[in-house]
CSV table of C-alpha atoms in Angstrom, one decimal:
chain,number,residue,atom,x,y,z
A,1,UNK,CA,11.8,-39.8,-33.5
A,2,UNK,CA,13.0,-36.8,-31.1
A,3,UNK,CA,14.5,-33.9,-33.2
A,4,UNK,CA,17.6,-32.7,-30.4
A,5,UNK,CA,20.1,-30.4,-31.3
A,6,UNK,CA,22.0,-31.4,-28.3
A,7,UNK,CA,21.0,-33.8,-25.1
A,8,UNK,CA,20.1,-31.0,-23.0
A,9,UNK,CA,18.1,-29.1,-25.5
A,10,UNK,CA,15.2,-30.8,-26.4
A,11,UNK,CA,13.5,-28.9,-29.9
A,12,UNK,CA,11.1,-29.8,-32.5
A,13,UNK,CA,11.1,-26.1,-32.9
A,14,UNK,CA,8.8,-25.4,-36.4
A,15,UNK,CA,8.6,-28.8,-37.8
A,16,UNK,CA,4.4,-28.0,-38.3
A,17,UNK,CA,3.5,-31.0,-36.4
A,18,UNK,CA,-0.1,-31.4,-35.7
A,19,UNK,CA,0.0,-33.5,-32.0
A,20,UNK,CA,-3.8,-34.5,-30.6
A,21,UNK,CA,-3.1,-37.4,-28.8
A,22,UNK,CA,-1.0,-38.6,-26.6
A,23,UNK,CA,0.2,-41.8,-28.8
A,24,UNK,CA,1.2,-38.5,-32.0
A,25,UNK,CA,3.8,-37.1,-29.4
A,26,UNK,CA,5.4,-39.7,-27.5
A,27,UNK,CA,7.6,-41.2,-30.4
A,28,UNK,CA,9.2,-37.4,-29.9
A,29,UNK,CA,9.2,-37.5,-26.1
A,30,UNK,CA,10.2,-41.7,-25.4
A,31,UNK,CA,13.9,-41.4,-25.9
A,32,UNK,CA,14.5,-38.1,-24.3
A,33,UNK,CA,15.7,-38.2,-21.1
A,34,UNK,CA,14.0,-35.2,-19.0
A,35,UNK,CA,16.4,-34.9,-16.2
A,36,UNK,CA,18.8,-33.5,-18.7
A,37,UNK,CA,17.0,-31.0,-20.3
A,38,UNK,CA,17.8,-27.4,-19.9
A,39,UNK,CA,15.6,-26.3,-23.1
A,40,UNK,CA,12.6,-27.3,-24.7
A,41,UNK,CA,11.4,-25.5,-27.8
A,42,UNK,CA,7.8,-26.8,-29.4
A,43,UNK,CA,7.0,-23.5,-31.5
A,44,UNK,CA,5.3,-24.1,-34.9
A,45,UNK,CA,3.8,-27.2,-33.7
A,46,UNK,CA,0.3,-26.9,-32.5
A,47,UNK,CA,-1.0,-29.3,-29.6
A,48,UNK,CA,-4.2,-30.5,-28.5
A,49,UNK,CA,-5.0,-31.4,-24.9
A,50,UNK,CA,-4.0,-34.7,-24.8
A,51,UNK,CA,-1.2,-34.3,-26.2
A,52,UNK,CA,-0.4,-31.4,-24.1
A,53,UNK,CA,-1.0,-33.5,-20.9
A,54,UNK,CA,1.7,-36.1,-22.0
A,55,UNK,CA,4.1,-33.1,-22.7
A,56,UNK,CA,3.1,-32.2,-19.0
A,57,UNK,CA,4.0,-35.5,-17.7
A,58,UNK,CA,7.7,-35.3,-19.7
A,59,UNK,CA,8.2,-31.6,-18.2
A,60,UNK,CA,7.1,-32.9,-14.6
A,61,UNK,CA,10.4,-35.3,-14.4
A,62,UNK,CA,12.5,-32.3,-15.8
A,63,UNK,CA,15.2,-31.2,-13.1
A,64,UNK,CA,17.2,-28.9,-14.4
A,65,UNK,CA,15.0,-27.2,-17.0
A,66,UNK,CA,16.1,-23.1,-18.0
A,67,UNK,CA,14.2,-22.3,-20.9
A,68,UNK,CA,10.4,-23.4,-21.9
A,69,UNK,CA,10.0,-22.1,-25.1
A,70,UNK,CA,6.0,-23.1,-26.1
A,71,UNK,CA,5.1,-19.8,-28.3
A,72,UNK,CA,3.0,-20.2,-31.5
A,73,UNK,CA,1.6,-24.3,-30.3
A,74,UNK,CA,-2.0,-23.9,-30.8
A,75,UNK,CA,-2.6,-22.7,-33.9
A,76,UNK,CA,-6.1,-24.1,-35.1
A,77,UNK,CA,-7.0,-25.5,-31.7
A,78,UNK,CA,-10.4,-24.3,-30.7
A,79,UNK,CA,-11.0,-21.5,-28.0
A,80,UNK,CA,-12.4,-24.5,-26.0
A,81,UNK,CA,-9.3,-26.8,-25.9
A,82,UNK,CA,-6.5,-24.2,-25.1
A,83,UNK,CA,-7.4,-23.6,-21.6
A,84,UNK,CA,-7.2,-27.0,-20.9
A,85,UNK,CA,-3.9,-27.8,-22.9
A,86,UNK,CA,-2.4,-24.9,-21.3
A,87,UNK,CA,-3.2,-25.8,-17.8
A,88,UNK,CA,-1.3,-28.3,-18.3
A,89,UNK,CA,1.6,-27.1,-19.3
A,90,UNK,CA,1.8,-24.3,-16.5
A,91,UNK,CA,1.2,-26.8,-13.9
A,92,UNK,CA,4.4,-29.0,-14.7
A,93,UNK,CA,6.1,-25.7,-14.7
A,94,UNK,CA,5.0,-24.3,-11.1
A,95,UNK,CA,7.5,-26.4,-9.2
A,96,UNK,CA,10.5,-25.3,-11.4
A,97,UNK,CA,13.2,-23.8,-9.4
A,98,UNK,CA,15.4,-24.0,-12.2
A,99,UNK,CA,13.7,-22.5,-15.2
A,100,UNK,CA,14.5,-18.8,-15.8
A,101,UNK,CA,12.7,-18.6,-19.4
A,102,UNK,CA,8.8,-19.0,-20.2
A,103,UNK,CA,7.9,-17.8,-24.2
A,104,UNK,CA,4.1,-18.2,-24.4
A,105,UNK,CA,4.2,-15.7,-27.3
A,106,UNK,CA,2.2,-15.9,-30.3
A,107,UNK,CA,-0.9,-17.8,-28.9
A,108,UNK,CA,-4.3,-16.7,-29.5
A,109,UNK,CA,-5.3,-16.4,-25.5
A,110,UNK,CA,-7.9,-13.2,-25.7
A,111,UNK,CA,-9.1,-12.5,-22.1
A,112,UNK,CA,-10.8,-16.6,-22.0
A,113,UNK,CA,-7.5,-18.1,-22.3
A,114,UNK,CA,-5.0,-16.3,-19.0
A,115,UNK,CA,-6.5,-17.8,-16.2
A,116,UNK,CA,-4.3,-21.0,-16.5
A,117,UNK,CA,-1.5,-18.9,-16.3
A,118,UNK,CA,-2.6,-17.4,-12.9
A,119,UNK,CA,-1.0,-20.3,-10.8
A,120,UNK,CA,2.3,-20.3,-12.4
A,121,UNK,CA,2.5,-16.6,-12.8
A,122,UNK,CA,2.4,-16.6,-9.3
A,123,UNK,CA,3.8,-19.4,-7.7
A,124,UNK,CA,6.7,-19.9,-9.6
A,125,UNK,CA,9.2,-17.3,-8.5
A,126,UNK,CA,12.3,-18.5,-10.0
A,127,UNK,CA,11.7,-17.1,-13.6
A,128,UNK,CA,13.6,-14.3,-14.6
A,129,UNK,CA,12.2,-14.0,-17.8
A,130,UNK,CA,8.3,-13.6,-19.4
A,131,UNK,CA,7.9,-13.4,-22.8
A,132,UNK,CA,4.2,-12.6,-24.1
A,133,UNK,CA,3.9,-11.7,-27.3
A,134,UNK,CA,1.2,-11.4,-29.5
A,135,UNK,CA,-1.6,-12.9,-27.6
A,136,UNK,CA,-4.7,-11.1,-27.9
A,137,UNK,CA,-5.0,-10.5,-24.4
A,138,UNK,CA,-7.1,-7.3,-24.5
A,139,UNK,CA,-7.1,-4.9,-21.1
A,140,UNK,CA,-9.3,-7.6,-19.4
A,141,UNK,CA,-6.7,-10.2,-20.1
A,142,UNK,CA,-3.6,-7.8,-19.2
A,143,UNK,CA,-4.6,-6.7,-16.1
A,144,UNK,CA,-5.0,-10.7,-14.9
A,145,UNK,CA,-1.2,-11.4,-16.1
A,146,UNK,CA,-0.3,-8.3,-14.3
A,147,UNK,CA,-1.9,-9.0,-11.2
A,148,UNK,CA,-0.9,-12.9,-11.1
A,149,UNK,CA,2.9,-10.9,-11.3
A,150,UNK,CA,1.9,-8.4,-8.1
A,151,UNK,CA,0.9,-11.2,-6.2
A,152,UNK,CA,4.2,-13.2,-7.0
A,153,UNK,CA,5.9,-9.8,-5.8
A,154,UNK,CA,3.6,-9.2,-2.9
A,155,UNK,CA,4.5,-13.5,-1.9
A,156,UNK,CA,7.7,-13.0,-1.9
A,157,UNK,CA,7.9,-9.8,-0.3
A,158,UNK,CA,6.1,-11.9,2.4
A,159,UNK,CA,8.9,-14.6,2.4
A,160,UNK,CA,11.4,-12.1,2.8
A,161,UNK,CA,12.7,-12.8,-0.8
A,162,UNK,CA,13.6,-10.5,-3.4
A,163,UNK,CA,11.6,-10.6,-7.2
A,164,UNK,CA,13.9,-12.5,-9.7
A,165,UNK,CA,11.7,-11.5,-12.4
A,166,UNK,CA,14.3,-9.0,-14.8
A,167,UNK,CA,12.5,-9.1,-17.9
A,168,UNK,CA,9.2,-8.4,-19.3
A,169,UNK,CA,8.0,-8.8,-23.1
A,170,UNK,CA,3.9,-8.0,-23.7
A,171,UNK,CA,3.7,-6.5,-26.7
A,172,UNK,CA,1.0,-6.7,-29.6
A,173,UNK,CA,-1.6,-7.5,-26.9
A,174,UNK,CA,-4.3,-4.7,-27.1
A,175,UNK,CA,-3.6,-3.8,-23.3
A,176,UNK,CA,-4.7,-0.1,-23.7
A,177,UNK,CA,-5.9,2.0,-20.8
A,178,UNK,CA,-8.1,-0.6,-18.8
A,179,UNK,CA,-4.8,-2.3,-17.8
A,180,UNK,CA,-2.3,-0.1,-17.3
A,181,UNK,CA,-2.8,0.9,-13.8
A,182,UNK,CA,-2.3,-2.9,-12.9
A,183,UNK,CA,0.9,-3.4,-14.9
A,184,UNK,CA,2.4,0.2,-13.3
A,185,UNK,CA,1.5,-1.6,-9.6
A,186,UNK,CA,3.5,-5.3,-10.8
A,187,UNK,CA,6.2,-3.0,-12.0
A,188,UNK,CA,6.9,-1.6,-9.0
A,189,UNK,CA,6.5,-4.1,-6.6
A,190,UNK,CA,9.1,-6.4,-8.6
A,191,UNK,CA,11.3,-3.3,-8.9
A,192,UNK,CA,14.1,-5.6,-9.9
A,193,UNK,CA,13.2,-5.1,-14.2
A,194,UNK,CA,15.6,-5.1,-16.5
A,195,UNK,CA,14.0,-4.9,-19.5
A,196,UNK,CA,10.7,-4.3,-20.4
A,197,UNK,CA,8.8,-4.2,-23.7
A,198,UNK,CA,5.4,-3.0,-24.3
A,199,UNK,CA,5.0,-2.1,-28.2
A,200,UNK,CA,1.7,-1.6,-29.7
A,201,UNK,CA,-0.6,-2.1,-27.1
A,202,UNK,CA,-2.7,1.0,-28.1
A,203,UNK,CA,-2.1,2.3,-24.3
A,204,UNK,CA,-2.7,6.0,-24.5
A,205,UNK,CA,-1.8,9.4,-22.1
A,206,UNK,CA,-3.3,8.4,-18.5
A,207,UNK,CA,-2.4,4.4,-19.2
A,208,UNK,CA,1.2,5.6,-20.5
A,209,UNK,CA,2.0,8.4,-17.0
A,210,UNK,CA,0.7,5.0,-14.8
A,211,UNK,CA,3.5,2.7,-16.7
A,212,UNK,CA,6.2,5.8,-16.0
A,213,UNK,CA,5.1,6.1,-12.4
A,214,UNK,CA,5.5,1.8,-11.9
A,215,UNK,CA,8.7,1.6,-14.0
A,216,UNK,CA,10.4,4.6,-11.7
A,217,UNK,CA,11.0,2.2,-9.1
A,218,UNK,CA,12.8,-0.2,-11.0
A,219,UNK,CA,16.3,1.3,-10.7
A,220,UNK,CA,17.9,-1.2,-12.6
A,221,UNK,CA,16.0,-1.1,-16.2
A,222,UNK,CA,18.3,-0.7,-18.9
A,223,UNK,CA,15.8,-1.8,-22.1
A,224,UNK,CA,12.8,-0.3,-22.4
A,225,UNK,CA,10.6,-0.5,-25.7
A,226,UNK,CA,7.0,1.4,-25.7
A,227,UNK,CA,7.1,1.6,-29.2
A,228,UNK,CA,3.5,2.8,-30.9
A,229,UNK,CA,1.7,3.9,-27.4
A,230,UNK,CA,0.4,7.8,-27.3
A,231,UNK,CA,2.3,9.9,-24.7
A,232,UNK,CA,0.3,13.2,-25.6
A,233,UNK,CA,-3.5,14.1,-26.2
A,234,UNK,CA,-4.7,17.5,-27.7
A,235,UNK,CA,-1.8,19.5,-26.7
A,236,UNK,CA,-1.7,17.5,-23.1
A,237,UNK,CA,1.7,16.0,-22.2
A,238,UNK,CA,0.8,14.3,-18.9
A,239,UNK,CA,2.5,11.7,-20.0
A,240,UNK,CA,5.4,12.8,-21.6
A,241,UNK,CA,5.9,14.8,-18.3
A,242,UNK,CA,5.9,11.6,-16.2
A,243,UNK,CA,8.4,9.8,-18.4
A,244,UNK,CA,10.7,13.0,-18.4
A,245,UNK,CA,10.2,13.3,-14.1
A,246,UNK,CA,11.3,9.4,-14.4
A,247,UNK,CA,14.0,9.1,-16.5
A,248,UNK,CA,16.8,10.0,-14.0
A,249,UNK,CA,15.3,7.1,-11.9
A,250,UNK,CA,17.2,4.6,-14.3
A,251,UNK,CA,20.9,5.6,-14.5
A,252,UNK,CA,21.8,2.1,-16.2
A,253,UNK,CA,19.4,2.7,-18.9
A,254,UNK,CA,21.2,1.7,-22.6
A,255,UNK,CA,17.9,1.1,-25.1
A,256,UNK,CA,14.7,3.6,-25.3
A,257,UNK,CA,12.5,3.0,-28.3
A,258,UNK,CA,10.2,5.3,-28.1
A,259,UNK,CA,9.2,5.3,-31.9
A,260,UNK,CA,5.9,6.1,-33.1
A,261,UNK,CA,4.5,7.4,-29.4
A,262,UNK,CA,3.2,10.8,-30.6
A,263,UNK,CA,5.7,12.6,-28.1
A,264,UNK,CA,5.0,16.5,-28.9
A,265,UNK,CA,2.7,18.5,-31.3
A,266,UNK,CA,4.5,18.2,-34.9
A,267,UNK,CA,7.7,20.0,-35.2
A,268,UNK,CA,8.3,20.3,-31.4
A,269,UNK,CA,11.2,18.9,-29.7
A,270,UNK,CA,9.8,16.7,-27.3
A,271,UNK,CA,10.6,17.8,-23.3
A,272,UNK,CA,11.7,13.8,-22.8
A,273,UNK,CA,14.2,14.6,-25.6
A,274,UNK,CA,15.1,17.8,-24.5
A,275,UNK,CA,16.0,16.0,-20.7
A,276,UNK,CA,17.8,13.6,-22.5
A,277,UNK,CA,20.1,15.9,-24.0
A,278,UNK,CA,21.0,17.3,-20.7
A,279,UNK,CA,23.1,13.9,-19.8
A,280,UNK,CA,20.1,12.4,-17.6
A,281,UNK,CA,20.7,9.2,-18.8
A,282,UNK,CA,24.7,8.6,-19.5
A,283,UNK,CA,24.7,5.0,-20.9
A,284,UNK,CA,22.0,5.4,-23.1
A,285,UNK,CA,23.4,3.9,-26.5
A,286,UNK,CA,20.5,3.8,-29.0
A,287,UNK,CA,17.3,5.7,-28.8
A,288,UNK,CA,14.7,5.6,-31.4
A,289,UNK,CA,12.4,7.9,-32.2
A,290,UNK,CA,10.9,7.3,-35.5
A,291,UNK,CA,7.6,8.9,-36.6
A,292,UNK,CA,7.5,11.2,-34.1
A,293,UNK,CA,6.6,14.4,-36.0
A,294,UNK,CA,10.2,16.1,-35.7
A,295,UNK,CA,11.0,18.5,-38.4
A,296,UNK,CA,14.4,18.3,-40.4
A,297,UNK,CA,15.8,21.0,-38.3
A,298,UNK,CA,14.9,19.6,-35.0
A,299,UNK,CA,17.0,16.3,-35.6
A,300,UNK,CA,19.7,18.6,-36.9
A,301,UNK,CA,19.8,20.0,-33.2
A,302,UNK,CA,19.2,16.7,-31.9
A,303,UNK,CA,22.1,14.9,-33.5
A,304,UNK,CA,24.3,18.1,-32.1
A,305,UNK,CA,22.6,17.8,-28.2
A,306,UNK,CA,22.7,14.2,-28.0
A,307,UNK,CA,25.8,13.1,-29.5
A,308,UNK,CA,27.4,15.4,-26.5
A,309,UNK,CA,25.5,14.5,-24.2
A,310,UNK,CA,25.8,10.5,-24.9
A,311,UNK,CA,29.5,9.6,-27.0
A,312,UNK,CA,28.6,5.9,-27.3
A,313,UNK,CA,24.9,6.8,-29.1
C-alpha cells in the first residue's frame, strides 16, 4: 500500500489519511525500504501517537534521509496527543547526519506543543534547513525554538564546528515582541543564514531593531522576508534606523520583502529605501514594498533611484 513516487522518496503527501494505530500505517510503511530513503513527505495526513511511534521506528533505520517533510499531520488530534506523537518523530530524527530539511509547518503547536522539539533543535546539527510555518507558537513558544537554535550554535561553537543551519522559515507564528530578543541572539550566533523568513508575526519597533541587530552578523543572507512586522511607532524609526545601519552588513543580499512593515509616516520615502538607492546592496534583484504608505510621486523617484542603483531589479 506505500504511495512512492520513486524508491528514494517515500510520500503519501495529501492523501487525508486518518493513522491512530500502529496496524492503519504499516501497510504504507512494510514494503519500504528505509535505508533508501532520502524524502519522506506525510502532509495532509494527520497521525496519532501510535501511529506516530511506528513512523519513528521506520525513520530510526533511515540512513541516508535529506528531507523530512511532516507539516500539516495532526489536524484534529487533541492538544494532549501531539506532544507525545511529536516526540516521537523528533527523536528518530536527532541522530540524522544526513538530513538537511525538517517542514513542521502548519501544525497547531501553541507554546504546549515546542518542547519535543527542544532535543532535536539542538542536538541535531546537520540540518541546514527549518521550516515553521504557521504554528501558533506565540512569543512563549518562539523564544523556546529560538533558544533550542542558540544552544545548537553555542554546542557547536564548543566542538569547534561551524552552524550548518542556512535557512530559517517562522512565519504566521504570533512571535511579537516577547521573543524577539531570543531569535536576534540564535541569529547571530549561527551567523551562517541564508535566508530567513519571518512574515506576520506581529513583531513591532524594539522586537524588529533586535532582529536587525542578530541578522547583521550573518554576512551571507541573501533572502530575507519580514513581511507585515512594524518598523516605526509614532513618528519613531528605531527600527527602521537599525535595518538601514545593517544593510551593508549583507553584500550577497538578492530578496527583501519588506511589504506591509509601516516603514515611514505616509508619503515619506523610507531612510531604508533611501540607503538602498545609494548601491548598498548591489545584488539586490527584487524588493517589495507593498502597502507601505508611499505616495504616487515617491515610487516615481523610486523606480528612477533604484533602477540605477540595482540594473538586474
Amino acid at each position: 500500500m506505500a504511495s512512492t513516487s520513486s524508491p528514494t522518496n517515500f510520500s503519501l503527501h495529501g492523501k487525508g489519511l486518518k493513522l491512530n494505530t500502529r496496524a492503519d500505517i504499516e501497510p504504507y510503511l512494510k514494503d519500504v525500504d528505509p535505508t533508501i530513503i532520502e524524502e519522506i513527505h506525510f502532509g495532509g495526513n494527520t497521525i496519532g501517537v501510535e501511529a506516530a511511534e511506528a513512523l519513528a521506528e521506520f525513520l530510526a533505520k533511515t540512513q541516508v534521509l535529506k528531507v523530512a517533510d511532516f507539516a500539516d499531520i495532526f489536524t484534529g488530534r487533541l492538544i494532549s496527543e501531539i506532544p507525545q506523537a511529536l516526540t516521537s518523530i523528533c527523536n528518530a530524527l536527532i541522530d540524522k547526519t544526513s538530513l538537511v530539511e525538517i517542514n513542521l509547518s502548519d501544525n497547531a503547536f501553541g507554546g504546549r506543543s515546542v518542547e519535543p522539539m527542544v532535543p532535536f533543535l539542538t542536538q541535531n546539527r546537520s540540518f541546514q534547513i527549518l521550516r515553521l510555518n504557521n504554528n501558533g507558537l506565540g512569543p512563549a513558544g518562539g523564544e523556546v525554538i529560538a533558544n533550542a537554535l542558540l544552544e545548537s550554535a553555542r554546542l557547536s561553537k564548543a566542538e569547534g564546528k561551524k552552524s550548518n543551519l542556512r535557512t530559517i522559515t517562522c512565519g504566521r507564528n504570533r512571535l511579537e515582541n516577547g521573543s524577539a530578543d531570543a531569535w536576534a541572539e540564535a541569529f547571530g550566533a549561527h551567523g551562517s543564514l541564508v535566508e530567513v523568513r519571518m512574515p506576520q508575526n506581529g513583531i513591532r519597533m524594539e522586537g524588529v531593531t533586535a532582529l536587525a541587530r542578530g541578522l547583521a552578523k550573518c554576512a551571507t543572507l541573501e533572502h530575507i522576508d519580514l513581511q507585515d512586522n512594524t518598523f516605526t511607532a509614532e513618528g519613531e524609526v528605531t527600527g527602521i534606523e537599525a535595518w538601514t545601519e545593517a544593510l551593508p552588513k549583507w553584500p550577497e543580499l538578492r530578496v527583501l520583502n519588506l511589504s506591509d512593515c509601516v516603514l515611514s509616516a505616509e508619503g515619506e520615502i523610507p531612510l531604508l529605501v533611501t540607503a538602498l538607492a545609494t548601491g548598498s546592496n548591489p545584488k539586490l534583484h527584487t524588493l517589495q514594498l507593498q502597502n507601505n504608505n508611499l505616495k504616487h510621486r515617491r515610487f516615481h523617484f523610486l523606480r528612477r533611484a533604484l533602477w540605477t542603483a540595482f540594473p538586474a531589479l
